PDB file of N, CA and C in Angstrom:
ATOM      1  N   UNK J  22     -32.478  82.036 129.732  1.00 40.00           N
ATOM      2  CA  UNK J  22     -32.566  82.972 128.520  1.00 40.00           C
ATOM      3  C   UNK J  22     -32.890  82.217 127.353  1.00 40.00           C
ATOM      4  N   UNK J  23     -33.848  82.677 126.557  1.00 42.00           N
ATOM      5  CA  UNK J  23     -34.040  82.067 125.210  1.00 42.00           C
ATOM      6  C   UNK J  23     -33.532  83.034 124.205  1.00 42.00           C
ATOM      7  N   UNK J  24     -32.776  82.540 123.254  1.00 44.00           N
ATOM      8  CA  UNK J  24     -32.196  83.508 122.116  1.00 44.00           C
ATOM      9  C   UNK J  24     -32.656  82.763 120.905  1.00 44.00           C
ATOM     10  N   UNK J  25     -33.122  83.824 120.034  1.00 49.00           N
ATOM     11  CA  UNK J  25     -33.669  83.440 118.639  1.00 49.00           C
ATOM     12  C   UNK J  25     -32.622  84.186 117.741  1.00 49.00           C
ATOM     13  N   UNK J  26     -31.894  83.554 116.931  1.00 45.00           N
ATOM     14  CA  UNK J  26     -30.955  84.192 115.879  1.00 45.00           C
ATOM     15  C   UNK J  26     -31.700  84.602 114.671  1.00 45.00           C
ATOM     16  N   UNK J  27     -31.438  85.842 114.262  1.00 46.00           N
ATOM     17  CA  UNK J  27     -32.022  86.269 113.000  1.00 46.00           C
ATOM     18  C   UNK J  27     -30.961  86.335 112.033  1.00 46.00           C
ATOM     19  N   UNK J  28     -31.295  86.798 110.780  1.00 49.00           N
ATOM     20  CA  UNK J  28     -30.309  86.959 109.711  1.00 49.00           C
ATOM     21  C   UNK J  28     -29.238  88.014 110.024  1.00 49.00           C
ATOM     22  N   UNK J  29     -29.651  89.119 110.736  1.00 69.00           N
ATOM     23  CA  UNK J  29     -28.807  90.298 110.915  1.00 69.00           C
ATOM     24  C   UNK J  29     -28.847  90.737 112.352  1.00 69.00           C
ATOM     25  N   UNK J  30     -29.174  89.845 113.248  1.00 76.00           N
ATOM     26  CA  UNK J  30     -29.279  90.284 114.677  1.00 76.00           C
ATOM     27  C   UNK J  30     -29.837  89.028 115.426  1.00 76.00           C
ATOM     28  N   UNK J  31     -30.259  89.418 116.627  1.00 80.00           N
ATOM     29  CA  UNK J  31     -30.788  88.467 117.593  1.00 80.00           C
ATOM     30  C   UNK J  31     -31.860  89.090 118.379  1.00 80.00           C
ATOM     31  N   UNK J  32     -32.627  88.180 118.985  1.00 83.00           N
ATOM     32  CA  UNK J  32     -33.591  88.674 120.121  1.00 83.00           C
ATOM     33  C   UNK J  32     -33.465  87.603 121.228  1.00 83.00           C
ATOM     34  N   UNK J  33     -33.741  88.227 122.490  1.00 84.00           N
ATOM     35  CA  UNK J  33     -33.678  87.375 123.593  1.00 84.00           C
ATOM     36  C   UNK J  33     -34.645  87.928 124.574  1.00 84.00           C
ATOM     37  N   UNK J  34     -35.028  86.994 125.477  1.00 85.00           N
ATOM     38  CA  UNK J  34     -35.965  87.390 126.564  1.00 85.00           C
ATOM     39  C   UNK J  34     -35.056  87.348 127.793  1.00 85.00           C
ATOM     40  N   UNK J  35     -35.107  88.591 128.477  1.00 85.00           N
ATOM     41  CA  UNK J  35     -34.298  88.841 129.592  1.00 85.00           C
ATOM     42  C   UNK J  35     -34.934  88.101 130.969  1.00 85.00           C
ATOM     43  N   UNK J  36     -34.074  88.046 131.981  1.00 89.00           N
ATOM     44  CA  UNK J  36     -34.745  87.444 133.239  1.00 89.00           C
ATOM     45  C   UNK J  36     -35.910  88.262 133.734  1.00 89.00           C
ATOM     46  N   UNK J  37     -35.949  89.568 133.392  1.00 90.00           N
ATOM     47  CA  UNK J  37     -37.041  90.355 133.925  1.00 90.00           C
ATOM     48  C   UNK J  37     -38.358  90.014 133.103  1.00 90.00           C
ATOM     49  N   UNK J  38     -38.238  89.312 131.933  1.00 88.00           N
ATOM     50  CA  UNK J  38     -39.501  89.064 131.183  1.00 88.00           C
ATOM     51  C   UNK J  38     -39.559  89.961 130.008  1.00 88.00           C
ATOM     52  N   UNK J  39     -38.733  91.032 130.009  1.00 87.00           N
ATOM     53  CA  UNK J  39     -38.777  91.914 128.842  1.00 87.00           C
ATOM     54  C   UNK J  39     -38.032  91.349 127.790  1.00 87.00           C
ATOM     55  N   UNK J  40     -38.272  91.767 126.577  1.00 86.00           N
ATOM     56  CA  UNK J  40     -37.556  91.329 125.319  1.00 86.00           C
ATOM     57  C   UNK J  40     -36.527  92.379 124.827  1.00 86.00           C
ATOM     58  N   UNK J  41     -35.480  91.860 124.253  1.00 85.00           N
ATOM     59  CA  UNK J  41     -34.357  92.772 123.708  1.00 85.00           C
ATOM     60  C   UNK J  41     -34.082  92.297 122.286  1.00 85.00           C
ATOM     61  N   UNK J  42     -34.173  93.162 121.418  1.00 85.00           N
ATOM     62  CA  UNK J  42     -33.756  92.902 120.041  1.00 85.00           C
ATOM     63  C   UNK J  42     -32.592  93.595 119.605  1.00 85.00           C
ATOM     64  N   UNK J  43     -31.554  93.016 118.815  1.00 84.00           N
ATOM     65  CA  UNK J  43     -30.429  93.557 118.425  1.00 84.00           C
ATOM     66  C   UNK J  43     -30.349  93.394 116.915  1.00 84.00           C
ATOM     67  N   UNK J  44     -30.120  94.359 116.183  1.00 84.00           N
ATOM     68  CA  UNK J  44     -29.948  94.322 114.669  1.00 84.00           C
ATOM     69  C   UNK J  44     -28.497  94.880 114.453  1.00 84.00           C
ATOM     70  N   UNK J  45     -27.775  94.224 113.484  1.00 83.00           N
ATOM     71  CA  UNK J  45     -26.497  94.612 113.232  1.00 83.00           C
ATOM     72  C   UNK J  45     -26.441  95.039 111.702  1.00 83.00           C
ATOM     73  N   UNK J  46     -25.956  96.239 111.447  1.00 83.00           N
ATOM     74  CA  UNK J  46     -25.884  96.749 110.057  1.00 83.00           C
ATOM     75  C   UNK J  46     -24.367  96.517 109.613  1.00 83.00           C
ATOM     76  N   UNK J  47     -24.269  96.067 108.475  1.00 80.00           N
ATOM     77  CA  UNK J  47     -22.867  95.785 108.049  1.00 80.00           C
ATOM     78  C   UNK J  47     -22.198  97.108 107.562  1.00 80.00           C
ATOM     79  N   UNK J  48     -20.894  97.211 107.931  1.00 77.00           N
ATOM     80  CA  UNK J  48     -20.110  98.406 107.413  1.00 77.00           C
ATOM     81  C   UNK J  48     -19.046  98.039 106.604  1.00 77.00           C
ATOM     82  N   UNK J  49     -19.137  98.023 105.311  1.00 74.00           N
ATOM     83  CA  UNK J  49     -18.140  97.493 104.495  1.00 74.00           C
ATOM     84  C   UNK J  49     -16.874  98.243 104.211  1.00 74.00           C
ATOM     85  N   UNK J  50     -16.629  99.326 104.888  1.00 71.00           N
ATOM     86  CA  UNK J  50     -15.322  99.953 104.780  1.00 71.00           C
ATOM     87  C   UNK J  50     -14.962 100.710 106.022  1.00 71.00           C
ATOM     88  N   UNK J  51     -14.040 101.477 106.147  1.00 67.00           N
ATOM     89  CA  UNK J  51     -13.537 102.264 107.165  1.00 67.00           C
ATOM     90  C   UNK J  51     -14.119 103.649 107.335  1.00 67.00           C
ATOM     91  N   UNK J  52     -14.874 103.897 106.219  1.00 68.00           N
ATOM     92  CA  UNK J  52     -15.375 105.360 106.054  1.00 68.00           C
ATOM     93  C   UNK J  52     -16.501 105.677 106.919  1.00 68.00           C
ATOM     94  N   UNK J  53     -17.063 104.686 107.718  1.00 74.00           N
ATOM     95  CA  UNK J  53     -18.069 105.061 108.511  1.00 74.00           C
ATOM     96  C   UNK J  53     -19.476 105.337 107.953  1.00 74.00           C
ATOM     97  N   UNK J  54     -19.600 105.023 106.621  1.00 80.00           N
ATOM     98  CA  UNK J  54     -20.875 105.349 106.049  1.00 80.00           C
ATOM     99  C   UNK J  54     -22.067 104.671 106.725  1.00 80.00           C
ATOM    100  N   UNK J  55     -21.901 103.730 107.461  1.00 83.00           N
ATOM    101  CA  UNK J  55     -23.042 102.992 108.167  1.00 83.00           C
ATOM    102  C   UNK J  55     -23.742 103.844 109.210  1.00 83.00           C
ATOM    103  N   UNK J  56     -22.955 104.853 109.761  1.00 83.00           N
ATOM    104  CA  UNK J  56     -23.633 105.616 110.763  1.00 83.00           C
ATOM    105  C   UNK J  56     -24.973 106.241 110.521  1.00 83.00           C
ATOM    106  N   UNK J  57     -25.010 107.027 109.296  1.00 86.00           N
ATOM    107  CA  UNK J  57     -26.368 107.618 108.936  1.00 86.00           C
ATOM    108  C   UNK J  57     -27.383 106.556 108.667  1.00 86.00           C
ATOM    109  N   UNK J  58     -26.983 105.446 108.135  1.00 86.00           N
ATOM    110  CA  UNK J  58     -27.906 104.254 107.894  1.00 86.00           C
ATOM    111  C   UNK J  58     -28.448 103.842 109.124  1.00 86.00           C
ATOM    112  N   UNK J  59     -27.593 103.610 110.187  1.00 87.00           N
ATOM    113  CA  UNK J  59     -28.166 103.279 111.459  1.00 87.00           C
ATOM    114  C   UNK J  59     -29.122 104.203 112.065  1.00 87.00           C
ATOM    115  N   UNK J  60     -28.744 105.408 112.101  1.00 88.00           N
ATOM    116  CA  UNK J  60     -29.496 106.415 112.717  1.00 88.00           C
ATOM    117  C   UNK J  60     -30.888 106.526 111.935  1.00 88.00           C
ATOM    118  N   UNK J  61     -30.922 106.387 110.618  1.00 89.00           N
ATOM    119  CA  UNK J  61     -32.036 106.301 109.844  1.00 89.00           C
ATOM    120  C   UNK J  61     -32.959 105.131 110.267  1.00 89.00           C
ATOM    121  N   UNK J  62     -32.423 104.049 110.349  1.00 89.00           N
ATOM    122  CA  UNK J  62     -33.201 102.824 110.722  1.00 89.00           C
ATOM    123  C   UNK J  62     -33.739 103.086 112.254  1.00 89.00           C
ATOM    124  N   UNK J  63     -32.959 103.713 113.104  1.00 89.00           N
ATOM    125  CA  UNK J  63     -33.485 103.957 114.440  1.00 89.00           C
ATOM    126  C   UNK J  63     -34.739 104.960 114.380  1.00 89.00           C
ATOM    127  N   UNK J  64     -34.578 105.981 113.499  1.00 91.00           N
ATOM    128  CA  UNK J  64     -35.693 106.955 113.359  1.00 91.00           C
ATOM    129  C   UNK J  64     -36.862 106.287 112.875  1.00 91.00           C
ATOM    130  N   UNK J  65     -36.734 105.463 111.879  1.00 91.00           N
ATOM    131  CA  UNK J  65     -37.827 104.815 111.248  1.00 91.00           C
ATOM    132  C   UNK J  65     -38.561 103.858 112.290  1.00 91.00           C
ATOM    133  N   UNK J  66     -37.786 103.217 113.107  1.00 90.00           N
ATOM    134  CA  UNK J  66     -38.415 102.292 114.123  1.00 90.00           C
ATOM    135  C   UNK J  66     -39.150 103.130 115.206  1.00 90.00           C
ATOM    136  N   UNK J  67     -38.544 104.354 115.517  1.00 91.00           N
ATOM    137  CA  UNK J  67     -39.101 105.175 116.448  1.00 91.00           C
ATOM    138  C   UNK J  67     -40.468 105.731 115.956  1.00 91.00           C
ATOM    139  N   UNK J  68     -40.473 106.141 114.678  1.00 93.00           N
ATOM    140  CA  UNK J  68     -41.638 106.552 114.135  1.00 93.00           C
ATOM    141  C   UNK J  68     -42.765 105.627 114.040  1.00 93.00           C
ATOM    142  N   UNK J  69     -42.386 104.302 113.696  1.00 92.00           N
ATOM    143  CA  UNK J  69     -43.404 103.176 113.597  1.00 92.00           C
ATOM    144  C   UNK J  69     -44.051 102.914 114.945  1.00 92.00           C
ATOM    145  N   UNK J  70     -43.149 103.248 116.059  1.00 91.00           N
ATOM    146  CA  UNK J  70     -43.731 103.128 117.473  1.00 91.00           C
ATOM    147  C   UNK J  70     -44.504 104.318 117.959  1.00 91.00           C
ATOM    148  N   UNK J  71     -44.762 105.274 117.134  1.00 92.00           N
ATOM    149  CA  UNK J  71     -45.572 106.483 117.452  1.00 92.00           C
ATOM    150  C   UNK J  71     -44.730 107.809 117.362  1.00 92.00           C
ATOM    151  N   UNK J  72     -43.388 107.813 117.414  1.00 86.00           N
ATOM    152  CA  UNK J  72     -42.665 108.956 117.378  1.00 86.00           C
ATOM    153  C   UNK J  72     -42.575 109.950 118.588  1.00 86.00           C
ATOM    154  N   UNK J  73     -43.216 109.439 119.632  1.00 88.00           N
ATOM    155  CA  UNK J  73     -43.203 110.302 120.817  1.00 88.00           C
ATOM    156  C   UNK J  73     -42.037 109.986 121.789  1.00 88.00           C
ATOM    157  N   UNK J  74     -42.078 110.588 122.869  1.00 87.00           N
ATOM    158  CA  UNK J  74     -40.881 110.415 123.830  1.00 87.00           C
ATOM    159  C   UNK J  74     -40.725 109.053 124.258  1.00 87.00           C
ATOM    160  N   UNK J  75     -41.725 108.233 124.535  1.00 89.00           N
ATOM    161  CA  UNK J  75     -41.727 106.834 124.920  1.00 89.00           C
ATOM    162  C   UNK J  75     -41.011 106.051 123.847  1.00 89.00           C
ATOM    163  N   UNK J  76     -41.416 106.406 122.461  1.00 87.00           N
ATOM    164  CA  UNK J  76     -40.883 105.690 121.296  1.00 87.00           C
ATOM    165  C   UNK J  76     -39.274 105.981 121.231  1.00 87.00           C
ATOM    166  N   UNK J  77     -38.987 107.216 121.494  1.00 87.00           N
ATOM    167  CA  UNK J  77     -37.639 107.565 121.417  1.00 87.00           C
ATOM    168  C   UNK J  77     -36.754 106.834 122.424  1.00 87.00           C
ATOM    169  N   UNK J  78     -37.330 106.507 123.684  1.00 88.00           N
ATOM    170  CA  UNK J  78     -36.639 105.775 124.644  1.00 88.00           C
ATOM    171  C   UNK J  78     -36.548 104.249 124.490  1.00 88.00           C
ATOM    172  N   UNK J  79     -37.460 103.753 123.561  1.00 88.00           N
ATOM    173  CA  UNK J  79     -37.607 102.247 123.361  1.00 88.00           C
ATOM    174  C   UNK J  79     -36.619 101.733 122.290  1.00 88.00           C
ATOM    175  N   UNK J  80     -36.131 102.676 121.486  1.00 89.00           N
ATOM    176  CA  UNK J  80     -35.162 102.369 120.266  1.00 89.00           C
ATOM    177  C   UNK J  80     -33.968 103.094 120.449  1.00 89.00           C
ATOM    178  N   UNK J  81     -32.800 102.533 120.515  1.00 87.00           N
ATOM    179  CA  UNK J  81     -31.562 103.234 120.562  1.00 87.00           C
ATOM    180  C   UNK J  81     -30.462 102.755 119.456  1.00 87.00           C
ATOM    181  N   UNK J  82     -29.741 103.638 119.000  1.00 87.00           N
ATOM    182  CA  UNK J  82     -28.617 103.303 118.040  1.00 87.00           C
ATOM    183  C   UNK J  82     -27.371 103.355 118.674  1.00 87.00           C
ATOM    184  N   UNK J  83     -26.459 102.251 118.341  1.00 85.00           N
ATOM    185  CA  UNK J  83     -25.127 102.228 118.870  1.00 85.00           C
ATOM    186  C   UNK J  83     -24.279 102.037 117.593  1.00 85.00           C
ATOM    187  N   UNK J  84     -23.377 103.070 117.451  1.00 81.00           N
ATOM    188  CA  UNK J  84     -22.487 103.092 116.266  1.00 81.00           C
ATOM    189  C   UNK J  84     -21.091 102.939 116.877  1.00 81.00           C
ATOM    190  N   UNK J  85     -20.327 102.005 116.560  1.00 76.00           N
ATOM    191  CA  UNK J  85     -18.963 101.636 116.883  1.00 76.00           C
ATOM    192  C   UNK J  85     -18.083 102.360 115.892  1.00 76.00           C
ATOM    193  N   UNK J  86     -17.302 103.350 116.258  1.00 70.00           N
ATOM    194  CA  UNK J  86     -16.547 104.120 115.222  1.00 70.00           C
ATOM    195  C   UNK J  86     -15.154 103.348 115.124  1.00 70.00           C
ATOM    196  N   UNK J  87     -14.796 102.879 114.077  1.00 66.00           N
ATOM    197  CA  UNK J  87     -13.579 102.032 113.880  1.00 66.00           C
ATOM    198  C   UNK J  87     -12.442 102.730 113.459  1.00 66.00           C
ATOM    199  N   UNK J  88     -12.359 103.933 113.455  1.00 62.00           N
ATOM    200  CA  UNK J  88     -11.233 104.867 112.923  1.00 62.00           C
ATOM    201  C   UNK J  88     -10.901 105.797 114.001  1.00 62.00           C
ATOM    202  N   UNK J  89      -9.531 106.059 114.175  1.00 60.00           N
ATOM    203  CA  UNK J  89      -9.351 107.056 115.115  1.00 60.00           C
ATOM    204  C   UNK J  89      -9.404 108.576 114.602  1.00 60.00           C
ATOM    205  N   UNK J  90      -9.685 108.703 113.288  1.00 60.00           N
ATOM    206  CA  UNK J  90      -9.713 110.018 112.812  1.00 60.00           C
ATOM    207  C   UNK J  90     -11.222 110.518 112.631  1.00 60.00           C
ATOM    208  N   UNK J  91     -11.912 110.513 113.849  1.00 61.00           N
ATOM    209  CA  UNK J  91     -13.314 110.833 113.904  1.00 61.00           C
ATOM    210  C   UNK J  91     -13.632 112.360 113.305  1.00 61.00           C
ATOM    211  N   UNK J  92     -12.845 113.204 113.746  1.00 62.00           N
ATOM    212  CA  UNK J  92     -13.038 114.661 113.219  1.00 62.00           C
ATOM    213  C   UNK J  92     -12.702 114.765 111.745  1.00 62.00           C
ATOM    214  N   UNK J  93     -11.842 113.930 111.116  1.00 61.00           N
ATOM    215  CA  UNK J  93     -11.430 113.991 109.933  1.00 61.00           C
ATOM    216  C   UNK J  93     -12.495 113.451 108.843  1.00 61.00           C
ATOM    217  N   UNK J  94     -13.482 112.666 109.423  1.00 64.00           N
ATOM    218  CA  UNK J  94     -14.483 112.217 108.476  1.00 64.00           C
ATOM    219  C   UNK J  94     -15.671 113.020 108.506  1.00 64.00           C
ATOM    220  N   UNK J  95     -15.966 113.623 107.291  1.00 71.00           N
ATOM    221  CA  UNK J  95     -16.969 114.810 107.251  1.00 71.00           C
ATOM    222  C   UNK J  95     -18.456 114.020 107.522  1.00 71.00           C
ATOM    223  N   UNK J  96     -18.601 112.864 107.234  1.00 78.00           N
ATOM    224  CA  UNK J  96     -19.895 112.223 107.373  1.00 78.00           C
ATOM    225  C   UNK J  96     -20.262 112.112 108.990  1.00 78.00           C
ATOM    226  N   UNK J  97     -19.251 111.942 109.797  1.00 76.00           N
ATOM    227  CA  UNK J  97     -19.411 111.850 111.179  1.00 76.00           C
ATOM    228  C   UNK J  97     -20.075 113.189 111.745  1.00 76.00           C
ATOM    229  N   UNK J  98     -19.377 114.161 111.262  1.00 78.00           N
ATOM    230  CA  UNK J  98     -19.681 115.606 111.741  1.00 78.00           C
ATOM    231  C   UNK J  98     -20.979 116.014 111.242  1.00 78.00           C
ATOM    232  N   UNK J  99     -21.343 115.554 109.888  1.00 82.00           N
ATOM    233  CA  UNK J  99     -22.630 115.988 109.273  1.00 82.00           C
ATOM    234  C   UNK J  99     -23.779 115.233 110.067  1.00 82.00           C
ATOM    235  N   UNK J 100     -23.433 114.012 110.344  1.00 82.00           N
ATOM    236  CA  UNK J 100     -24.569 113.321 111.182  1.00 82.00           C
ATOM    237  C   UNK J 100     -24.891 113.968 112.466  1.00 82.00           C
ATOM    238  N   UNK J 101     -23.845 114.425 113.094  1.00 80.00           N
ATOM    239  CA  UNK J 101     -23.964 115.123 114.420  1.00 80.00           C
ATOM    240  C   UNK J 101     -24.759 116.351 114.292  1.00 80.00           C
ATOM    241  N   UNK J 102     -24.478 117.173 113.211  1.00 82.00           N
ATOM    242  CA  UNK J 102     -25.135 118.433 112.990  1.00 82.00           C
ATOM    243  C   UNK J 102     -26.563 118.159 112.606  1.00 82.00           C
ATOM    244  N   UNK J 103     -26.831 117.172 111.808  1.00 84.00           N
ATOM    245  CA  UNK J 103     -28.314 116.985 111.274  1.00 84.00           C
ATOM    246  C   UNK J 103     -29.069 116.350 112.571  1.00 84.00           C
ATOM    247  N   UNK J 104     -28.379 115.950 113.562  1.00 82.00           N
ATOM    248  CA  UNK J 104     -29.214 115.248 114.685  1.00 82.00           C
ATOM    249  C   UNK J 104     -30.074 116.374 115.522  1.00 82.00           C
ATOM    250  N   UNK J 105     -29.746 117.646 115.235  1.00 83.00           N
ATOM    251  CA  UNK J 105     -30.521 118.719 115.942  1.00 83.00           C
ATOM    252  C   UNK J 105     -31.751 119.110 115.091  1.00 83.00           C
ATOM    253  N   UNK J 106     -31.902 118.658 113.874  1.00 85.00           N
ATOM    254  CA  UNK J 106     -33.082 118.902 112.970  1.00 85.00           C
ATOM    255  C   UNK J 106     -34.165 118.101 113.473  1.00 85.00           C
ATOM    256  N   UNK J 107     -35.466 118.569 113.465  1.00 84.00           N
ATOM    257  CA  UNK J 107     -36.522 117.771 113.732  1.00 84.00           C
ATOM    258  C   UNK J 107     -36.760 116.527 112.997  1.00 84.00           C
ATOM    259  N   UNK J 108     -36.504 116.398 111.776  1.00 83.00           N
ATOM    260  CA  UNK J 108     -36.892 115.270 111.050  1.00 83.00           C
ATOM    261  C   UNK J 108     -35.747 114.245 111.234  1.00 83.00           C
ATOM    262  N   UNK J 109     -34.605 114.654 111.812  1.00 84.00           N
ATOM    263  CA  UNK J 109     -33.507 113.664 111.916  1.00 84.00           C
ATOM    264  C   UNK J 109     -33.187 113.303 113.419  1.00 84.00           C
ATOM    265  N   UNK J 110     -33.699 113.835 114.333  1.00 86.00           N
ATOM    266  CA  UNK J 110     -33.398 113.775 115.848  1.00 86.00           C
ATOM    267  C   UNK J 110     -33.897 112.369 116.130  1.00 86.00           C
ATOM    268  N   UNK J 111     -33.010 111.638 116.861  1.00 87.00           N
ATOM    269  CA  UNK J 111     -33.476 110.356 117.428  1.00 87.00           C
ATOM    270  C   UNK J 111     -33.362 110.255 118.952  1.00 87.00           C
ATOM    271  N   UNK J 112     -33.070 111.332 119.625  1.00 83.00           N
ATOM    272  CA  UNK J 112     -32.997 111.383 120.994  1.00 83.00           C
ATOM    273  C   UNK J 112     -31.665 111.009 121.531  1.00 83.00           C
ATOM    274  N   UNK J 113     -30.717 110.676 120.660  1.00 79.00           N
ATOM    275  CA  UNK J 113     -29.184 110.390 120.951  1.00 79.00           C
ATOM    276  C   UNK J 113     -28.913 108.963 120.647  1.00 79.00           C
ATOM    277  N   UNK J 114     -27.681 108.839 120.513  1.00 80.00           N
ATOM    278  CA  UNK J 114     -26.968 107.566 120.158  1.00 80.00           C
ATOM    279  C   UNK J 114     -25.658 107.285 120.896  1.00 80.00           C
ATOM    280  N   UNK J 115     -25.242 106.053 121.053  1.00 77.00           N
ATOM    281  CA  UNK J 115     -24.063 105.716 121.783  1.00 77.00           C
ATOM    282  C   UNK J 115     -23.150 105.484 120.669  1.00 77.00           C
TER     283      UNK J 115
END
């Protein structure tokens, strides 16, 4: 495997020959404000790839929730509700 480190992530070539890129967004607090930022970045990358179903499958967001009070954070619920709107849908996130 060859790995190229970037300023906010890394890229590698897998054994199958396909490439994988990983970008990390900083989360400066426990308030999970990075969630909508990550999902917005995912949507932008999907749109740059054409915005079709294939593009939705090529880019995926992973948001690690660092607080046990998921339901108590309004931003998390707002992001979930917005995900059903056409302009905000990314096809899902982990």
